[in-house]
Amino acid sequence: MPRKKPDREVSVEKLRWRLNPATLPFKTTEDLDPLKEIIGQSRGVEAFRFGMGINKPGYNVFVTGNPGSGRMATVQLLLKEMSRKNGEVPEDLCYVNNFKNPEEPILLKFKAGVGREFKKDVRHIVDTLKKEVPRFFESQDYLNRKKEITEAYEKKGSSFFKGLDKKVREEGFALVDIQVGQIKRPEVVPLIDGNPTHLNEIENMVEKGRFPKKEFEALQEKQAKLREEIDQIFLELRELQKEVQETVEEMDHLLFIKMGTDVMEPVMEKYKSEKVNQYFEDMLEDMADNLQIFAPQGQQVILGMPFAFPLGDLFGSYYVNLLVDNSDQKGPPIIIESYPTYRNLFGSIERVADRSGVWRTDFSKIKAGSFVRAKGGFLVLNLLDAIVEPGVWQALKRALKTKKMEIQTYDPFYLFTTTNMKPEPIDMDVKVAVIADAYIYQLLMRYDEDVAKIFKVRADFDTSMERKEESIQKFAEFIRKKKDDDGLRPFDKTAIAALVEEAVRMTGRQEKISTSFPLITDLIREADYWAGQEGKHMVKEKHVDKAIDARTGRSNMVEEHIQEMIDRGTLMIDVDGAVVGQVNGLSVFSLGDYVFGKPSRITVSTSMGRAGIINIEREADLSGSTHNKGVLILGGYLRKKYAQDKPISISASIAFEQSYGGVDGDSASSTEIYALLSSLSGVPIRQDIAVTGSINQNGEVQAIGGVNHKIEGFYDCCKHIGFTGKQGVMIPENNVKDLMLRKDVVSAVKKKTFRIYAVKTIDQGIEILTGKSAGEMKPDGTFPRGSINYLVDKKLKDLALGIKNFGEEEKNEGNKKRKGKKSKAKKE
């Protein structure tokens, strides 16, 4: 018989935690100091400080947490704090030319700011030499020295020719210059009657009998001997000329070295480094070996081109490539690499095409990346961005393991990537923090053995903090800080209370406050905007509410379209009356930036059979594994409660009506058991109450997620169709502490327009849905007559007997047929 059960409605006070503005010890944000610390992330902050503070190999930090938890902002704030405390500025890095092996540029290190001075000093040396060397080689003193050497050469050469000329004349010959093309060379020619005569002419005279043949042959022999002597003299003259040239070059070399040393000496004294001094010596020697670069340079003309190309800087190999300049740093550098390509992170060696189209490079084309610029400081990057970039993750691991960085170019899509350039490696001392979600971290820890070696610390950031007076005070100080940072209007205590309540609502738990400060910051700015639209100078609660409603309005188009389909009957949802085997379940839809709830009709049909519970969603490949588990638990519940004295002999099909997408989660398992019990008992279920909650095999209703969105979804549905005063939602009692319902929903419950029920067991829930007693099991295993459990138990017995009787009838029919066939065979 029906009997009234105790009221299980949830009181209005439990539907939403409220922060009374009157309890706040301030009037507006102007009465507060801006927040100067990090709140709500004590675990993550402590781990991060430890990882960044310990100076041991491998203690880099993996920062994990959900997007929106303020990981990046917190990391930046912590690093700024640590950088200020440390205060030590790392050294400057320079690459200079290796004159002995240009393919292996030399790395020079200087104190912060000295690298810039060194680069400037080297350029000053080169510029000074570029001016002074040509002047010196044009000076009268230098020209006089060179003239002395030249005159000595000419004097010695003329003495050779003077003795030769005398000897030639004594032999009856003369020296004459003969033009051969553009070159004049001396030739020995016989004197005939005092006139130089070529042998060809004398030979003609011999043929005509005008000159004795023997005398002609004697002249030929003498000429050959004299020619040999002349050739020997010219060889000696060339050697002399070479000797003079070497003497001049040696003089130039010594004079330049002396001049260059005088110019470089003050700079070498300034730095007093063996490596720097060796570089200067090598540079001076290289200049001395290439003095022609100091000569005035013209323009290079390329055949086929109508204009001339200016020559490149011949002194480029003597300048300094200042790779990292820390002169403006106040402490260890903090590099946030938001685009971690290989080039941006590890630098490159650039190439340029020269005038002939050949790709060339040198030490001056070496460029530093974020990793090198972070030397002595901190580097922060997003792990997912780094992993998807070719070569980045492997190079990062290698550099962290070896603590060295060798800059090279990596571009798998470029044909001309090879280079012989091998710069001197850089010793690295950098702390790296990578931002990632927990899933990627766990994958890497499982499949990449290097991660545990080079990222020994994990800083896990939470999405919420305890709701305490201290937390609320710090939250208000955070609002003041953002107000000052962005130049916003002051917030009064009602606005601050509204923001705190929304932060609690974001967590889905009354005892927690959200630490998703980027989202909260957006809400603060938007509330200020709406206050400005009204021309107010103070942000109040209504402006915060307006910002929340406006944000919802920008994202809830899909929700409204679903509601329109319910309103016009396309999606069949009843919010009044009672139906057997049918119940309103509650689903949550997530669109990424917006989450909302809507009711779904769930139906159950039962019959005699042995198929058990058929999950239609699973049969249609629309059911997730968690939902499948929930349906299987239903079978366990039925067997434990009703199958101790009989078998379960039913075929029951469960379906989410008009659901054509995937279904997952077990929050509908209690809804499905209510529909199943209704179908078996024949007692109709109220359609004005929507249900959510999972169950276990003992029939206990368990907590679920998204409870606020689910309640609000059915509330909105009832609001559009029309309130009857009896509509409501039934939730697990364990979810009551999670309630942070919208203010309009709370107001409706207060006016008795809408109701919230909380239950612990299936029996409590079925009583609310049917208005009938569930019925407790008696010691003899039976249930009170007329109760829901009695009707279900009776139905299951009837089905079991029905199957038994049906089986016996089939057996008897089969026996009769077999007997008939035997008797017929005997007669035949």
Coordinates of N, CA and C in Angstrom, one line a residue, residues 245-414:
Q245 N 112.4 41.4 -53.5 CA 111.0 41.4 -53.2 C 110.7 40.8 -51.8
E246 N 111.4 39.7 -51.5 CA 111.3 39.1 -50.2 C 111.8 40.1 -49.1
T247 N 112.8 40.8 -49.4 CA 113.4 41.7 -48.4 C 112.3 42.8 -48.2
V248 N 111.7 43.3 -49.2 CA 110.7 44.4 -49.1 C 109.5 43.8 -48.3
E249 N 109.1 42.6 -48.7 CA 107.9 42.0 -48.0 C 108.2 41.8 -46.5
E250 N 109.5 41.3 -46.2 CA 109.8 41.1 -44.9 C 109.9 42.4 -44.1
M251 N 110.4 43.4 -44.8 CA 110.4 44.7 -44.1 C 109.0 45.2 -43.9
D252 N 108.1 45.0 -44.9 CA 106.7 45.4 -44.7 C 106.0 44.6 -43.5
H253 N 106.4 43.3 -43.5 CA 105.8 42.5 -42.5 C 106.2 43.0 -41.1
L254 N 107.5 43.2 -40.9 CA 108.1 43.6 -39.6 C 107.5 45.0 -39.2
L255 N 107.5 45.9 -40.2 CA 107.0 47.2 -39.9 C 105.5 47.2 -39.5
F256 N 104.7 46.4 -40.3 CA 103.3 46.3 -39.9 C 103.1 45.6 -38.6
I257 N 103.9 44.6 -38.3 CA 103.7 43.9 -37.0 C 104.0 44.9 -35.9
K258 N 105.0 45.7 -36.1 CA 105.4 46.7 -35.0 C 104.3 47.7 -34.9
M259 N 103.8 48.2 -36.0 CA 102.7 49.2 -36.0 C 101.4 48.6 -35.3
G260 N 101.1 47.3 -35.8 CA 99.9 46.7 -35.3 C 100.0 46.4 -33.8
T261 N 101.2 46.0 -33.4 CA 101.4 45.7 -31.9 C 101.2 47.0 -31.1
D262 N 101.7 48.1 -31.6 CA 101.5 49.4 -30.9 C 100.0 49.7 -30.8
V263 N 99.3 49.4 -31.9 CA 97.8 49.7 -31.8 C 97.1 48.8 -30.9
M264 N 97.5 47.5 -30.9 CA 96.7 46.5 -30.2 C 97.1 46.4 -28.7
E265 N 98.3 46.9 -28.4 CA 98.9 46.7 -27.0 C 97.9 47.2 -25.9
P266 N 97.4 48.4 -26.1 CA 96.5 48.9 -25.0 C 95.2 48.0 -24.8
V267 N 94.7 47.4 -25.9 CA 93.6 46.5 -25.8 C 94.0 45.2 -25.2
M268 N 95.1 44.7 -25.6 CA 95.6 43.4 -25.0 C 95.8 43.6 -23.5
E269 N 96.3 44.8 -23.1 CA 96.5 45.0 -21.7 C 95.2 45.1 -20.9
K270 N 94.2 45.6 -21.7 CA 92.8 45.7 -21.0 C 92.2 44.4 -20.7
Y271 N 92.4 43.4 -21.5 CA 91.7 42.1 -21.3 C 92.5 41.1 -20.6
K272 N 93.8 41.1 -20.8 CA 94.7 40.2 -20.1 C 94.2 38.7 -20.1
S273 N 93.9 38.2 -21.2 CA 93.5 36.8 -21.3 C 94.4 36.1 -22.3
E274 N 94.9 35.0 -21.9 CA 95.7 34.2 -22.8 C 95.1 33.9 -24.1
K275 N 93.8 33.5 -24.1 CA 93.0 33.2 -25.3 C 92.8 34.4 -26.1
V276 N 92.5 35.5 -25.5 CA 92.3 36.8 -26.3 C 93.6 37.3 -26.9
N277 N 94.7 37.2 -26.1 CA 96.0 37.6 -26.6 C 96.4 36.8 -27.8
Q278 N 96.2 35.5 -27.7 CA 96.5 34.6 -28.8 C 95.7 34.9 -30.1
Y279 N 94.4 35.3 -29.8 CA 93.6 35.7 -31.0 C 94.1 37.0 -31.6
F280 N 94.6 38.0 -30.8 CA 95.1 39.2 -31.4 C 96.4 38.9 -32.2
E281 N 97.2 38.0 -31.6 CA 98.5 37.7 -32.3 C 98.2 37.0 -33.7
D282 N 97.2 36.1 -33.7 CA 96.9 35.4 -34.9 C 96.3 36.4 -35.9
M283 N 95.4 37.3 -35.4 CA 94.8 38.3 -36.3 C 95.9 39.2 -36.9
L284 N 96.9 39.6 -36.1 CA 98.0 40.4 -36.6 C 98.8 39.7 -37.7
E285 N 99.1 38.5 -37.4 CA 99.9 37.7 -38.4 C 99.1 37.5 -39.7
D286 N 97.8 37.3 -39.6 CA 97.0 37.1 -40.8 C 96.9 38.4 -41.6
M287 N 96.8 39.5 -40.9 CA 96.8 40.8 -41.6 C 98.1 41.0 -42.3
A288 N 99.2 40.7 -41.6 CA 100.6 40.9 -42.1 C 100.8 40.0 -43.4
D289 N 100.1 38.9 -43.4 CA 100.2 38.0 -44.6 C 99.3 38.4 -45.7
N290 N 98.4 39.4 -45.5 CA 97.5 39.8 -46.5 C 97.4 41.4 -46.5
L291 N 98.6 42.0 -46.6 CA 98.7 43.4 -46.6 C 98.0 44.1 -47.8
Q292 N 97.8 43.3 -48.9 CA 97.1 43.9 -50.0 C 95.7 44.4 -49.8
I293 N 95.1 43.9 -48.6 CA 93.7 44.3 -48.4 C 93.7 45.8 -47.9
F294 N 94.9 46.3 -47.5 CA 94.9 47.7 -47.1 C 95.1 48.7 -48.3
A295 N 95.3 48.1 -49.5 CA 95.4 48.9 -50.7 C 94.0 49.4 -51.1
P296 N 93.9 50.6 -51.7 CA 92.6 51.1 -52.1 C 91.9 50.0 -53.1
Q297 N 90.6 49.8 -52.8 CA 89.9 48.8 -53.6 C 88.9 49.4 -54.5
G298 N 88.9 48.9 -55.7 CA 87.9 49.4 -56.7 C 86.7 48.6 -56.7
Q299 N 86.1 48.4 -57.9 CA 84.9 47.6 -58.1 C 85.2 46.4 -59.0
Q300 N 84.5 45.3 -58.7 CA 84.7 44.1 -59.5 C 83.8 44.1 -60.6
V301 N 84.3 43.9 -61.8 CA 83.4 43.8 -63.0 C 83.3 42.4 -63.4
I302 N 82.0 42.0 -63.6 CA 81.7 40.6 -64.0 C 81.3 40.6 -65.4
L303 N 81.9 39.8 -66.2 CA 81.6 39.7 -67.6 C 80.1 39.5 -67.9
G304 N 79.6 40.2 -68.8 CA 78.2 40.0 -69.1 C 77.3 40.9 -68.3
M305 N 77.8 41.6 -67.3 CA 77.0 42.5 -66.5 C 77.3 43.9 -66.8
P306 N 76.2 44.7 -67.0 CA 76.5 46.1 -67.5 C 76.9 47.0 -66.4
F307 N 77.1 46.5 -65.1 CA 77.5 47.4 -64.0 C 78.5 46.6 -63.2
A308 N 79.2 47.3 -62.3 CA 80.2 46.7 -61.5 C 79.7 46.4 -60.1
F309 N 80.1 45.3 -59.5 CA 79.8 45.0 -58.1 C 80.8 45.5 -57.2
P310 N 80.4 46.2 -56.1 CA 81.4 46.6 -55.1 C 81.9 45.4 -54.4
L311 N 83.2 45.4 -54.1 CA 83.8 44.2 -53.4 C 83.3 44.2 -52.0
G312 N 83.2 42.9 -51.5 CA 82.8 42.8 -50.1 C 83.8 43.3 -49.1
D313 N 83.4 43.3 -47.8 CA 84.3 43.9 -46.8 C 85.4 42.9 -46.6
L314 N 86.6 43.3 -47.0 CA 87.8 42.5 -46.9 C 88.3 42.3 -45.5
F315 N 87.7 43.1 -44.6 CA 88.1 43.0 -43.2 C 87.1 42.3 -42.3
G316 N 86.1 41.7 -43.0 CA 85.0 41.0 -42.2 C 85.5 39.9 -41.3
S317 N 86.6 39.2 -41.7 CA 87.1 38.1 -40.9 C 87.8 38.6 -39.6
Y318 N 88.0 39.9 -39.5 CA 88.7 40.4 -38.3 C 87.7 41.0 -37.2
Y319 N 86.4 41.0 -37.6 CA 85.4 41.6 -36.6 C 85.0 40.5 -35.6
V320 N 84.1 40.9 -34.7 CA 83.7 40.0 -33.6 C 82.2 39.7 -33.8
N321 N 81.8 38.4 -33.7 CA 80.4 38.1 -33.7 C 80.0 38.0 -32.2
L322 N 79.3 39.0 -31.7 CA 78.8 39.0 -30.3 C 77.5 38.2 -30.3
L323 N 77.7 36.9 -29.9 CA 76.6 35.9 -29.9 C 75.6 36.2 -28.8
V324 N 76.0 36.5 -27.6 CA 75.1 36.8 -26.5 C 75.6 38.0 -25.8
D325 N 74.7 39.0 -25.7 CA 75.1 40.3 -25.1 C 74.2 40.4 -23.8
N326 N 74.8 40.3 -22.6 CA 74.0 40.4 -21.4 C 74.3 41.8 -20.7
S327 N 74.7 42.7 -21.5 CA 75.0 44.0 -20.8 C 73.8 44.7 -20.2
D328 N 72.6 44.4 -20.7 CA 71.4 45.1 -20.2 C 70.7 44.2 -19.1
Q329 N 71.3 43.0 -18.8 CA 70.6 42.1 -17.9 C 70.9 42.6 -16.4
K330 N 69.9 42.5 -15.6 CA 70.1 42.8 -14.2 C 70.2 41.6 -13.3
G331 N 70.0 40.4 -13.9 CA 70.1 39.1 -13.2 C 70.1 38.0 -14.2
P332 N 70.0 36.8 -13.8 CA 69.9 35.6 -14.7 C 68.8 35.8 -15.7
P333 N 69.0 35.6 -17.0 CA 68.0 35.8 -18.0 C 66.9 34.8 -17.9
I334 N 65.7 35.3 -18.2 CA 64.5 34.5 -18.2 C 63.9 34.5 -19.7
I335 N 64.0 33.4 -20.4 CA 63.6 33.3 -21.8 C 62.4 32.5 -21.9
I336 N 61.3 33.0 -22.4 CA 60.1 32.3 -22.6 C 60.0 32.1 -24.1
E337 N 60.2 30.9 -24.6 CA 60.2 30.6 -26.0 C 58.9 30.1 -26.4
S338 N 58.1 30.9 -27.0 CA 56.7 30.6 -27.3 C 56.6 29.9 -28.7
Y339 N 57.7 29.9 -29.5 CA 57.7 29.3 -30.8 C 59.0 28.5 -30.9
P340 N 59.1 27.3 -30.3 CA 60.3 26.6 -30.2 C 60.7 25.8 -31.4
T341 N 60.9 26.4 -32.5 CA 61.5 25.7 -33.7 C 63.0 25.4 -33.4
Y342 N 63.6 24.6 -34.2 CA 65.0 24.3 -34.0 C 65.8 25.6 -34.1
R343 N 65.5 26.4 -35.1 CA 66.3 27.6 -35.3 C 66.1 28.5 -34.1
N344 N 64.9 28.7 -33.7 CA 64.6 29.7 -32.6 C 65.2 29.2 -31.3
L345 N 65.2 27.9 -31.1 CA 65.7 27.4 -29.8 C 67.2 27.2 -29.7
F346 N 67.8 26.7 -30.8 CA 69.2 26.3 -30.8 C 70.1 27.1 -31.7
G347 N 69.5 28.1 -32.4 CA 70.3 28.9 -33.3 C 70.6 28.3 -34.6
S348 N 71.4 28.9 -35.4 CA 71.8 28.3 -36.7 C 73.0 29.0 -37.2
I349 N 73.5 28.4 -38.3 CA 74.6 29.0 -39.1 C 74.1 29.4 -40.4
E350 N 73.9 30.7 -40.6 CA 73.3 31.2 -41.8 C 74.2 31.1 -43.0
R351 N 73.6 31.0 -44.2 CA 74.4 31.0 -45.4 C 73.9 32.1 -46.4
V352 N 74.9 32.6 -47.1 CA 74.5 33.7 -48.1 C 75.2 33.3 -49.4
A353 N 74.5 33.7 -50.5 CA 75.1 33.4 -51.8 C 76.0 34.6 -52.2
D354 N 77.2 34.3 -52.6 CA 78.1 35.3 -53.1 C 77.8 35.7 -54.5
R355 N 78.6 36.6 -55.1 CA 78.4 37.2 -56.4 C 78.4 36.1 -57.5
S356 N 79.1 35.0 -57.2 CA 79.1 33.9 -58.2 C 78.0 32.9 -58.0
G357 N 77.1 33.1 -57.0 CA 76.0 32.2 -56.8 C 76.3 31.0 -55.9
V358 N 77.5 31.0 -55.3 CA 77.9 29.9 -54.4 C 77.5 30.2 -53.0
W359 N 77.0 29.2 -52.3 CA 76.6 29.4 -50.9 C 77.8 29.4 -50.0
R360 N 77.9 30.4 -49.2 CA 79.1 30.5 -48.3 C 78.6 30.9 -46.9
T361 N 79.5 30.6 -45.9 CA 79.2 31.0 -44.6 C 80.6 31.2 -43.8
D362 N 80.5 31.8 -42.7 CA 81.7 32.0 -41.8 C 81.2 32.2 -40.4
F363 N 82.2 32.5 -39.5 CA 81.8 32.6 -38.1 C 80.8 33.7 -37.8
S364 N 80.8 34.7 -38.7 CA 79.9 35.9 -38.4 C 78.5 35.5 -38.7
K365 N 78.2 34.4 -39.3 CA 76.8 34.0 -39.6 C 76.3 33.1 -38.5
I366 N 77.0 32.8 -37.5 CA 76.5 32.0 -36.4 C 75.5 32.8 -35.5
K367 N 74.3 32.3 -35.4 CA 73.3 33.0 -34.6 C 72.9 32.2 -33.4
A368 N 72.7 32.8 -32.3 CA 72.3 32.2 -31.0 C 70.8 32.0 -31.0
G369 N 70.3 30.9 -30.4 CA 68.9 30.6 -30.1 C 68.6 30.9 -28.6
S370 N 67.3 30.6 -28.3 CA 66.9 30.9 -26.9 C 67.7 30.1 -25.9
F371 N 68.0 28.8 -26.3 CA 68.7 28.0 -25.3 C 70.1 28.6 -24.9
V372 N 70.8 29.1 -25.9 CA 72.1 29.7 -25.6 C 71.9 31.1 -24.9
R373 N 70.9 31.8 -25.3 CA 70.7 33.1 -24.6 C 70.3 33.0 -23.2
A374 N 69.7 31.8 -22.9 CA 69.3 31.5 -21.5 C 70.4 31.0 -20.6
K375 N 71.6 30.9 -21.2 CA 72.8 30.3 -20.4 C 72.9 31.1 -19.1
G376 N 73.0 30.4 -18.0 CA 73.2 31.0 -16.7 C 71.8 31.4 -16.1
G377 N 70.7 31.2 -16.8 CA 69.4 31.6 -16.4 C 68.4 30.5 -16.6
F378 N 67.2 30.9 -17.1 CA 66.1 30.0 -17.1 C 65.4 30.0 -18.5
L379 N 65.0 28.9 -19.0 CA 64.3 28.7 -20.3 C 63.0 28.0 -20.0
V380 N 61.9 28.6 -20.5 CA 60.6 28.0 -20.4 C 60.0 27.8 -21.8
L381 N 59.4 26.7 -22.0 CA 58.8 26.4 -23.3 C 57.6 25.4 -23.1
N382 N 56.7 25.4 -24.1 CA 55.6 24.5 -24.0 C 56.0 23.1 -24.7
L383 N 55.9 22.1 -23.9 CA 56.4 20.8 -24.4 C 55.7 20.3 -25.7
L384 N 54.4 20.5 -25.8 CA 53.8 20.0 -27.0 C 54.3 20.7 -28.2
D385 N 54.5 22.0 -28.1 CA 55.1 22.7 -29.3 C 56.5 22.2 -29.6
A386 N 57.3 21.9 -28.6 CA 58.6 21.4 -28.8 C 58.7 20.0 -29.4
I387 N 57.7 19.2 -29.0 CA 57.7 17.8 -29.5 C 57.4 17.7 -31.0
V388 N 56.4 18.5 -31.4 CA 56.0 18.5 -32.8 C 57.0 19.1 -33.8
E389 N 58.0 19.9 -33.3 CA 58.9 20.5 -34.2 C 60.1 19.5 -34.5
P390 N 60.4 19.3 -35.7 CA 61.5 18.3 -36.1 C 62.8 18.6 -35.4
G391 N 63.3 17.5 -34.7 CA 64.7 17.6 -34.2 C 64.8 18.3 -32.8
V392 N 63.8 19.0 -32.4 CA 63.9 19.8 -31.2 C 64.0 19.0 -29.9
W393 N 63.1 18.0 -29.7 CA 63.1 17.3 -28.5 C 64.4 16.5 -28.3
Q394 N 64.9 15.9 -29.3 CA 66.2 15.1 -29.2 C 67.3 16.0 -29.0
A395 N 67.4 17.2 -29.6 CA 68.5 18.1 -29.4 C 68.5 18.7 -28.0
L396 N 67.3 19.0 -27.5 CA 67.1 19.5 -26.1 C 67.6 18.5 -25.1
K397 N 67.2 17.2 -25.3 CA 67.7 16.2 -24.4 C 69.2 16.0 -24.4
R398 N 69.8 16.0 -25.6 CA 71.2 15.9 -25.8 C 72.0 17.0 -25.1
A399 N 71.5 18.2 -25.3 CA 72.1 19.4 -24.7 C 72.0 19.3 -23.1
L400 N 70.9 18.9 -22.6 CA 70.7 18.9 -21.2 C 71.6 17.7 -20.5
K401 N 71.7 16.6 -21.3 CA 72.5 15.5 -20.7 C 74.0 15.8 -20.8
T402 N 74.5 16.4 -21.9 CA 75.9 16.7 -22.0 C 76.3 18.0 -21.4
K403 N 75.3 18.9 -21.2 CA 75.6 20.3 -20.7 C 76.5 21.0 -21.6
K404 N 76.4 20.8 -22.9 CA 77.1 21.5 -24.0 C 76.2 21.8 -25.1
M405 N 76.5 22.8 -25.9 CA 75.7 23.2 -27.0 C 76.6 23.5 -28.2
E406 N 76.5 22.8 -29.3 CA 77.2 23.0 -30.5 C 76.2 23.5 -31.5
I407 N 76.3 24.8 -31.9 CA 75.4 25.4 -32.8 C 75.6 24.8 -34.2
Q408 N 74.5 24.3 -34.8 CA 74.5 23.8 -36.1 C 73.1 24.1 -36.7
T409 N 73.0 24.0 -38.0 CA 71.8 24.3 -38.7 C 71.1 23.0 -38.9
Y410 N 69.7 23.0 -38.6 CA 68.9 21.8 -38.9 C 67.7 22.2 -39.6
D411 N 67.6 21.7 -40.8 CA 66.4 22.0 -41.6 C 66.1 20.9 -42.6
P412 N 65.3 19.9 -42.2 CA 65.1 18.7 -43.0 C 64.4 19.0 -44.4
F413 N 63.9 20.2 -44.6 CA 63.2 20.4 -45.8 C 64.1 21.3 -46.8
Y414 N 65.3 21.5 -46.4 CA 66.2 22.4 -47.2 C 67.3 21.5 -47.7

